[in-house]
Coordinates of C-alpha atoms in Angstrom, one line a residue:
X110 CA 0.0 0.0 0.0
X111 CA 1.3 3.6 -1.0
X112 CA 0.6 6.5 0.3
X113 CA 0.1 10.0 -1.0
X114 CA -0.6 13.8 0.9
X115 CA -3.5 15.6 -0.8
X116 CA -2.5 18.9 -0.2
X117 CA -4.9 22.0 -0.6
X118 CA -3.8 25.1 -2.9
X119 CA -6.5 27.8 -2.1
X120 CA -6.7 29.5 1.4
X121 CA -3.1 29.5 1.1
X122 CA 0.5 30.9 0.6
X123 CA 3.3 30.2 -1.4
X124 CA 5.2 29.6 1.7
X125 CA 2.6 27.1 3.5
X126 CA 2.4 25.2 0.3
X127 CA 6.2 25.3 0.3
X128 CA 6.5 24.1 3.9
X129 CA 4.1 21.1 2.9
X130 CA 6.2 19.7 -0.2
X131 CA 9.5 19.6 1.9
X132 CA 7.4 18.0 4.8
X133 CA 5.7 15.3 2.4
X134 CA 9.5 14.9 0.2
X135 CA 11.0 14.5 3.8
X136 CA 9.1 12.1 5.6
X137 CA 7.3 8.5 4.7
X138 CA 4.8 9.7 2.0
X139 CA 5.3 7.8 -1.6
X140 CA 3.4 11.0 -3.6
X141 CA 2.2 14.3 -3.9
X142 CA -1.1 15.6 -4.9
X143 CA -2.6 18.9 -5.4
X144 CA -6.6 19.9 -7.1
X145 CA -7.1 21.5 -9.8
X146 CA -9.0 25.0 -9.2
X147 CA -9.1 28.5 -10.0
X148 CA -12.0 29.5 -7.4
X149 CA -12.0 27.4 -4.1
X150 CA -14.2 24.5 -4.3
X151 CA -16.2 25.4 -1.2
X152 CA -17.9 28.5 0.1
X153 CA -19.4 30.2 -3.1
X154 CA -19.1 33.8 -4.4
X155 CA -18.2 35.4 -1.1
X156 CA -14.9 32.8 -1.7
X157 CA -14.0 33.7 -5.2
X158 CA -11.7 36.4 -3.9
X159 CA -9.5 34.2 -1.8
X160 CA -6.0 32.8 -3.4
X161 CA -5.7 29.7 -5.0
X162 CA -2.7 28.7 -6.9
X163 CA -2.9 27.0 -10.5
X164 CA -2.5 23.4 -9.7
X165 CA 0.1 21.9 -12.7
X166 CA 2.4 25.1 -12.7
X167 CA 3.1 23.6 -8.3
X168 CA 3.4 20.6 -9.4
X169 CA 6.4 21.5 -11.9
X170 CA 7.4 23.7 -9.0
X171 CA 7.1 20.3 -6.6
X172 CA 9.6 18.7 -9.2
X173 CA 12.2 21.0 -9.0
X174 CA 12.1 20.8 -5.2
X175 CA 12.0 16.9 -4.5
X176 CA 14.0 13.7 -5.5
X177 CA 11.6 11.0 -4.4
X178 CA 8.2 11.8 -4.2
X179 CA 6.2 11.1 -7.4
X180 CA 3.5 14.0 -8.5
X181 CA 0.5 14.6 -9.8
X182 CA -2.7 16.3 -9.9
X183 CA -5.9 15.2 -8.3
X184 CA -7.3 15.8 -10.9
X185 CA -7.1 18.0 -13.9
X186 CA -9.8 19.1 -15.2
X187 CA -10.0 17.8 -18.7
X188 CA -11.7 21.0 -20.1
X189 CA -9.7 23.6 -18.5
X190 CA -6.5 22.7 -21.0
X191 CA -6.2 21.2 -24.5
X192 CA -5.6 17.8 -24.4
X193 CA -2.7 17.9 -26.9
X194 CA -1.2 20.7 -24.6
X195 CA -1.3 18.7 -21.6
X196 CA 0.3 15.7 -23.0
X197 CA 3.3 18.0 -24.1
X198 CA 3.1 19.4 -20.6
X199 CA 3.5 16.0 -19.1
X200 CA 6.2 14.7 -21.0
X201 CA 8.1 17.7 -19.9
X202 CA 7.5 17.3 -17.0
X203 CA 8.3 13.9 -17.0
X204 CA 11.4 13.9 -18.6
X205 CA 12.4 17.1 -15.3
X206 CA 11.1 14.8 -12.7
X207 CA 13.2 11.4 -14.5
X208 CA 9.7 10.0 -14.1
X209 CA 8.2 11.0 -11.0
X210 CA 5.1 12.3 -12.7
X211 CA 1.4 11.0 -12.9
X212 CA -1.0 12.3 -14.9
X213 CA -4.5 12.5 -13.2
X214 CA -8.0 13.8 -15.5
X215 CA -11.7 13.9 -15.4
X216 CA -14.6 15.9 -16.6
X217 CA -14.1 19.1 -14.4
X218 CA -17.3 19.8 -12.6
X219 CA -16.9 23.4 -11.3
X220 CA -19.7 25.2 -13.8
X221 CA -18.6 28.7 -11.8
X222 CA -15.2 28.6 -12.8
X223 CA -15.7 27.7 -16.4
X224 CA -18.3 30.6 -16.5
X225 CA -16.0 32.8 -15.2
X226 CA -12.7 32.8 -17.0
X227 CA -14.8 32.0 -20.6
X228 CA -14.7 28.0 -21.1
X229 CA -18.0 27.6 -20.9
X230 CA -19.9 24.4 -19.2
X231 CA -20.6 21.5 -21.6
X232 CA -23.6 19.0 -20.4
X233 CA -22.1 16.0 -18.1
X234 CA -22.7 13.7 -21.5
X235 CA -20.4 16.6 -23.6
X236 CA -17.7 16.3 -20.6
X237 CA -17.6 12.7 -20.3
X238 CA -17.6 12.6 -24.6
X239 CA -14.3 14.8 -24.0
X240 CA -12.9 13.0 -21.5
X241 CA -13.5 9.6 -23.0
X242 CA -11.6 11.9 -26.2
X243 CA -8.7 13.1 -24.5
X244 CA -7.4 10.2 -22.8
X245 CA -7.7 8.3 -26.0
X246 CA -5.8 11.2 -27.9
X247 CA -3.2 11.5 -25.0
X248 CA -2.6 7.8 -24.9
X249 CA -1.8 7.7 -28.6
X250 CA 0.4 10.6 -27.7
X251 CA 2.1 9.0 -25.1
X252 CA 2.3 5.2 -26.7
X253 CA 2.9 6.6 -30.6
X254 CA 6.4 6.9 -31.8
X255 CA 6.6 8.8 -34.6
X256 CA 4.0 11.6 -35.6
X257 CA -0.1 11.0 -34.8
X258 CA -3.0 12.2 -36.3
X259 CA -6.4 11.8 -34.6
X260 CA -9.9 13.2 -36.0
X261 CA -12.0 12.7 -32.8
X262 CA -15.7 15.3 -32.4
X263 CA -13.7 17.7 -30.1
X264 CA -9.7 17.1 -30.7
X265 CA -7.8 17.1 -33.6
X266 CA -3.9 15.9 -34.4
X267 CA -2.1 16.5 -37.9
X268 CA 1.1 15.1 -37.2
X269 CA 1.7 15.9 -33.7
X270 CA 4.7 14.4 -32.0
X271 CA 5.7 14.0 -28.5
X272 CA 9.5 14.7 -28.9
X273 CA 10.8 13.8 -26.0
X274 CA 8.6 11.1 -24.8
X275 CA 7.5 10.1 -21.3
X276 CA 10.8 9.3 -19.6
X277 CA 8.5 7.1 -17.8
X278 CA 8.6 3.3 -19.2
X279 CA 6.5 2.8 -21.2
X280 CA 5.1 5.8 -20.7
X281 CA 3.5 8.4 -18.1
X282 CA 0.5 6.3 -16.2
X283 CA -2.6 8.3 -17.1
X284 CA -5.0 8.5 -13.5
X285 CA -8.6 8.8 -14.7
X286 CA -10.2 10.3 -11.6
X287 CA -14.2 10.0 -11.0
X288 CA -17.2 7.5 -9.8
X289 CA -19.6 7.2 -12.6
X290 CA -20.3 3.8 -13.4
X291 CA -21.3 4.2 -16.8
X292 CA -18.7 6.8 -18.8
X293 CA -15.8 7.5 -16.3
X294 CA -15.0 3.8 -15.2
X295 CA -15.9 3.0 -18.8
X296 CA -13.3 5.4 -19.9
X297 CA -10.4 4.0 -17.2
X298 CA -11.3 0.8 -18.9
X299 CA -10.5 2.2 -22.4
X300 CA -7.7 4.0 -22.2
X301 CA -6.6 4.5 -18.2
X302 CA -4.0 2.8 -16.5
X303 CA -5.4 4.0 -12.6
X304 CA -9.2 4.1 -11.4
X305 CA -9.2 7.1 -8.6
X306 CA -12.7 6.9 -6.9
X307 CA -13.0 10.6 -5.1
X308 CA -14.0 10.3 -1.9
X309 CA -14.6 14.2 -1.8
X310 CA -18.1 13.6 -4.0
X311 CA -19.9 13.6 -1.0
X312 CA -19.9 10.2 -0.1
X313 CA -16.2 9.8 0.8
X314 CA -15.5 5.5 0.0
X315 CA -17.1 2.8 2.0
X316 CA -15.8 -0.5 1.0
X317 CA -18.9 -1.7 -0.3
X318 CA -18.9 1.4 -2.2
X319 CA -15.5 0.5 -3.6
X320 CA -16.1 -3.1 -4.5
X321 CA -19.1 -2.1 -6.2
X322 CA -17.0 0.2 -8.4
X323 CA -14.3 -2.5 -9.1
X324 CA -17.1 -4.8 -10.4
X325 CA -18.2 -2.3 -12.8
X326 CA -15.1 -1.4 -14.1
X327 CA -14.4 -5.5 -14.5
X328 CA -17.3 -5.6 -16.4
X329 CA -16.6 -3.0 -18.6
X330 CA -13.2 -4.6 -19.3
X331 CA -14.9 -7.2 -20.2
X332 CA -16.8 -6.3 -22.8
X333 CA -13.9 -4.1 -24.5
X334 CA -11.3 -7.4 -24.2
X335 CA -9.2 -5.4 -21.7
X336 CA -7.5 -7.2 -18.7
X337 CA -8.4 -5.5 -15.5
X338 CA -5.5 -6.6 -13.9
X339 CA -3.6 -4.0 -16.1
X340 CA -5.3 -1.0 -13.9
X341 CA -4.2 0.0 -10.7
X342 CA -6.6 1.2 -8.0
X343 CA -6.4 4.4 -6.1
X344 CA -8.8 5.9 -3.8
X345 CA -8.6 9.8 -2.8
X346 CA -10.1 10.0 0.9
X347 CA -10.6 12.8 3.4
X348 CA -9.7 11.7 6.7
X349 CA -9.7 13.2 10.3
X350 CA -7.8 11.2 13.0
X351 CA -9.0 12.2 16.3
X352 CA -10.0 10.6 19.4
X353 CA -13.1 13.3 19.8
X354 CA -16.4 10.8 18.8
X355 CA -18.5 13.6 18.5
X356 CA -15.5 15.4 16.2
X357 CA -15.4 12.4 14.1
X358 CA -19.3 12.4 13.4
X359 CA -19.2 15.6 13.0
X360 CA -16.2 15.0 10.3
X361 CA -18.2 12.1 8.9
X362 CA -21.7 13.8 8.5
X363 CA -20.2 16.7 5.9
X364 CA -17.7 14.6 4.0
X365 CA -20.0 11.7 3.8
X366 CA -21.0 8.2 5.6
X367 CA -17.8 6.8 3.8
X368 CA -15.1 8.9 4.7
X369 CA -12.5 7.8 7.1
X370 CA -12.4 9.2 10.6
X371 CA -11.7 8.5 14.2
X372 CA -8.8 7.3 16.3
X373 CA -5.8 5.8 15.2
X374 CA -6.4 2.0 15.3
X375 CA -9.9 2.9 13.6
X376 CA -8.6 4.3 10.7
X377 CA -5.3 1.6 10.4
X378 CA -8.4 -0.9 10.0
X379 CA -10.2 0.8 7.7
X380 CA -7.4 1.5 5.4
X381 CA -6.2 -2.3 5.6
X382 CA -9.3 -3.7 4.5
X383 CA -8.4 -1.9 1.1
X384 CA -4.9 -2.9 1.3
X385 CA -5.8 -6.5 1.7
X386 CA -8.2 -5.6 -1.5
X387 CA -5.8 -4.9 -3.8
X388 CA -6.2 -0.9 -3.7
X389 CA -2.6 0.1 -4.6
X390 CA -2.8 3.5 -3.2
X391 CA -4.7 5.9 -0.7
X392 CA -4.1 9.6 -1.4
X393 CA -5.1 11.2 2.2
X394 CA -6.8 14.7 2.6
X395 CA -5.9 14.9 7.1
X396 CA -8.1 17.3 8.6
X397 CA -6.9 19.6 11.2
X398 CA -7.8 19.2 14.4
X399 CA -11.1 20.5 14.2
X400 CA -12.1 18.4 11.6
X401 CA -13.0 21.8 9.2
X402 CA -10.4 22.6 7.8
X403 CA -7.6 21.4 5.2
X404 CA -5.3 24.0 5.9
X405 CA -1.7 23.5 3.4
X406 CA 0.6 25.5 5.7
X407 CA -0.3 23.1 8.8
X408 CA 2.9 20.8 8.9
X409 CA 1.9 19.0 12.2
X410 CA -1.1 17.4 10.8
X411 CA 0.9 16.0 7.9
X412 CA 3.4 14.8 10.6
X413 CA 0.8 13.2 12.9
X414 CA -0.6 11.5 10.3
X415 CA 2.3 9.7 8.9
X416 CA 3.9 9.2 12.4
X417 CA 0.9 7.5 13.7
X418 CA -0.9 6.1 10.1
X419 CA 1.8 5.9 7.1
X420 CA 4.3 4.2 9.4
X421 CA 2.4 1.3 10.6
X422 CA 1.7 -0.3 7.1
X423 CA 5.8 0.4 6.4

C-alpha cells in the first residue's frame, strides 16, 4: 500500500504550500497531490476572492524541489487545458522529474469557474464525450512513436509528435479520476491505467462502495477485451484522526458516511481492508484538528498522520 498527501492550494500561501512539499519529500509519503482549481471549491461567491494557486504550474514547481516523491494532480480538469497541450506538458514534465510524474484527469465539474474565465460548461454527457476523447488522444500521444493524427468530435492531431517522450517506461501512467459507473470507469477501462474513486463527492468511500465500483469497471473490461488486472486502484479519501467521537461524526456527516475518521487503530483498519483488497494506493486529505479545515501550511497534521498512520503499514 502507497501513500500520498493531498495537499490543498486555495486559502493559502506560497510559503505554506512550500513548507508542505519539503514535509511530504521529507518524511514516509510515496506522492504528492494537489486539485485542480481556479476559485475554491467550497464556500461560493463570497470565496471567489480568496487565493488559489494553478495546480500543474506547483506541481512543476514540486519537481524542481523533490528527489523522491512522485507527482500529480488530483485531478485536472479535462476542459480547462487542450488535451494535446497537456500531453506536451507531461512529458516535460516527466522527462524534469526522470519519471516521478502522474498524470491524473476527469470531466471538471466546477460550472462557476468555467463561467468565469470564458470555457464555458458542456452538459455532463459533452464532458464525459471529451474526457473519454482526450485520454484516447493522449494515450496515442504518449504510446505513438513517430507523428499521430487523430480526428475525434472535439480534438484534432495532424502530425503531432511527442519529442521527448515520457521518460517514464513505457510511458507516463494516465489516472482517470471519478465514480460514474457508466462513462468514467468505462473510460479507465478504455484507455486509463489508474481508477481514482473521489471520496470528496460527497460520499467519501465505504468499501462496499469501492467493491461495487471494481465490479463495474471488470465488467466493462470485459466487454472491451481489456484485462483489468492491467489497472491499478487508487482511492482519494478525506480523513480526520482524532480521538473526539462527536468530532469524528461531525467529520463524517459533511464529508459523507464513507469517509475515514476517528482514532488511530480505527482508521489503520479501515485502510487495511483496502490494502488486503488490492487498492494500490490511498491519497489522504488529514483534517486539522477540528475536523473543518484542510489547511496546506499546517505541517503538524501531515506529521501526525504519517507518524501515527503511514508508518504502521511500512
Amino acid at each position: 500500500m502507497k501513500f500520498g498527501a493531498g495537499i490543498i492550494c486555495n486559502r493559502t500561501t506560497w510559503d505554506d504550500i512550500r513548507t508542505s512539499i519539503e514535509t511530504v519529500e521529507a518524511g514516509r509519503w510515496d506522492s504528492l497531490w494537489f486539485p485542480d482549481h481556479f476559485f475554491p471549491p467550497r464556500g461560493g461567491h463570497e470565496t471567489e476572492h480568496l487565493p488559489v494557486f494553478e495546480s500543474f504550474t506547483l506541481i512543476a514547481v514540486a519537481a524542481g524541489m523533490t528527489q523522491r516523491i512522485r507527482l500529480g494532480n488530483l485531478v485536472l480538469g479535462n476542459t480547462y487545458r487542450n488535451p494535446a497541450l497537456v500531453a506536451k506538458m507531461a512529458t516535460t514534465l516527466d522527462q524534469a522529474s526522470k519519471g516521478r510524474f502522474t498524470l491524473g484527469i476527469g470531466t471538471a465539474w466546477h460550472e462557476r469557474e468555467h463561467e468565469a474565465y470564458g470555457w464555458g460548461y458542456p452538459s455532463i454527457k459533452e464532458r464525459s464525450d471529451r474526457l473519454q476523447e482526450a485520454c484516447e488522444l493522449i494515450r496515442k500521444l504518449f504510446t505513438t512513436e513517430g507523428p499521430v493524427d487523430y480526428d475525434g468530435r472535439y480534438y484534432r492531431l495532424d502530425q503531432a509528435q511527442m519529442s521527448p517522450a515520457s521518460y517514464h517506461q513505457p510511458h507516463i501512467p494516465i489516472m482517470v479520476g471519478g465514480n460514474g459507473e457508466r462513462r468514467t470507469l468505462r473510460t479507465v477501462a478504455m484507455h486509463g491505467d489508474i481508477m481514482n474513486l473521489d471520496g470528496w463527492a460527497g460520499q467519501g468511500v465505504a468499501f462496499e462502495y469501492y467493491r461495487r465500483k471494481v465490479d463495474v469497471l471488470q465488467r466493462h473490461c470485459e466487454a472491451i477485451g481489456r484485462d483489468p488486472a492491467e489497472i491499478k486502484h487508487s482511492l482519494a479519501m478525506p480523513m480526520h484522526l482524532t480521538d473526539d467521537k462527536q468530532s469524528a461524526e461531525g467529520f463524517i456527516e459533511r464529508m459523507g458516511p464513507g469517509s475515514i475518521a476517528g482514532p488511530r487503530g480505527y482508521i489503520i483498519d479501515r485502510i487495511g481492508q483496502f490494502a488486503d483488497a488490492g487498492v494500490d494506493e490511498v491519497i489522504l486529505g488529514p483534517s486539522s484538528d477540528d475536523g473543518v479545515t484542510f489547511a496546506a501550511g499546517d505541517i503538524s497534521i501531515l506529521q501526525r498522520v504519517e507518524e501515527e498512520i503511514v508508518a504502521a503499514f511500512d
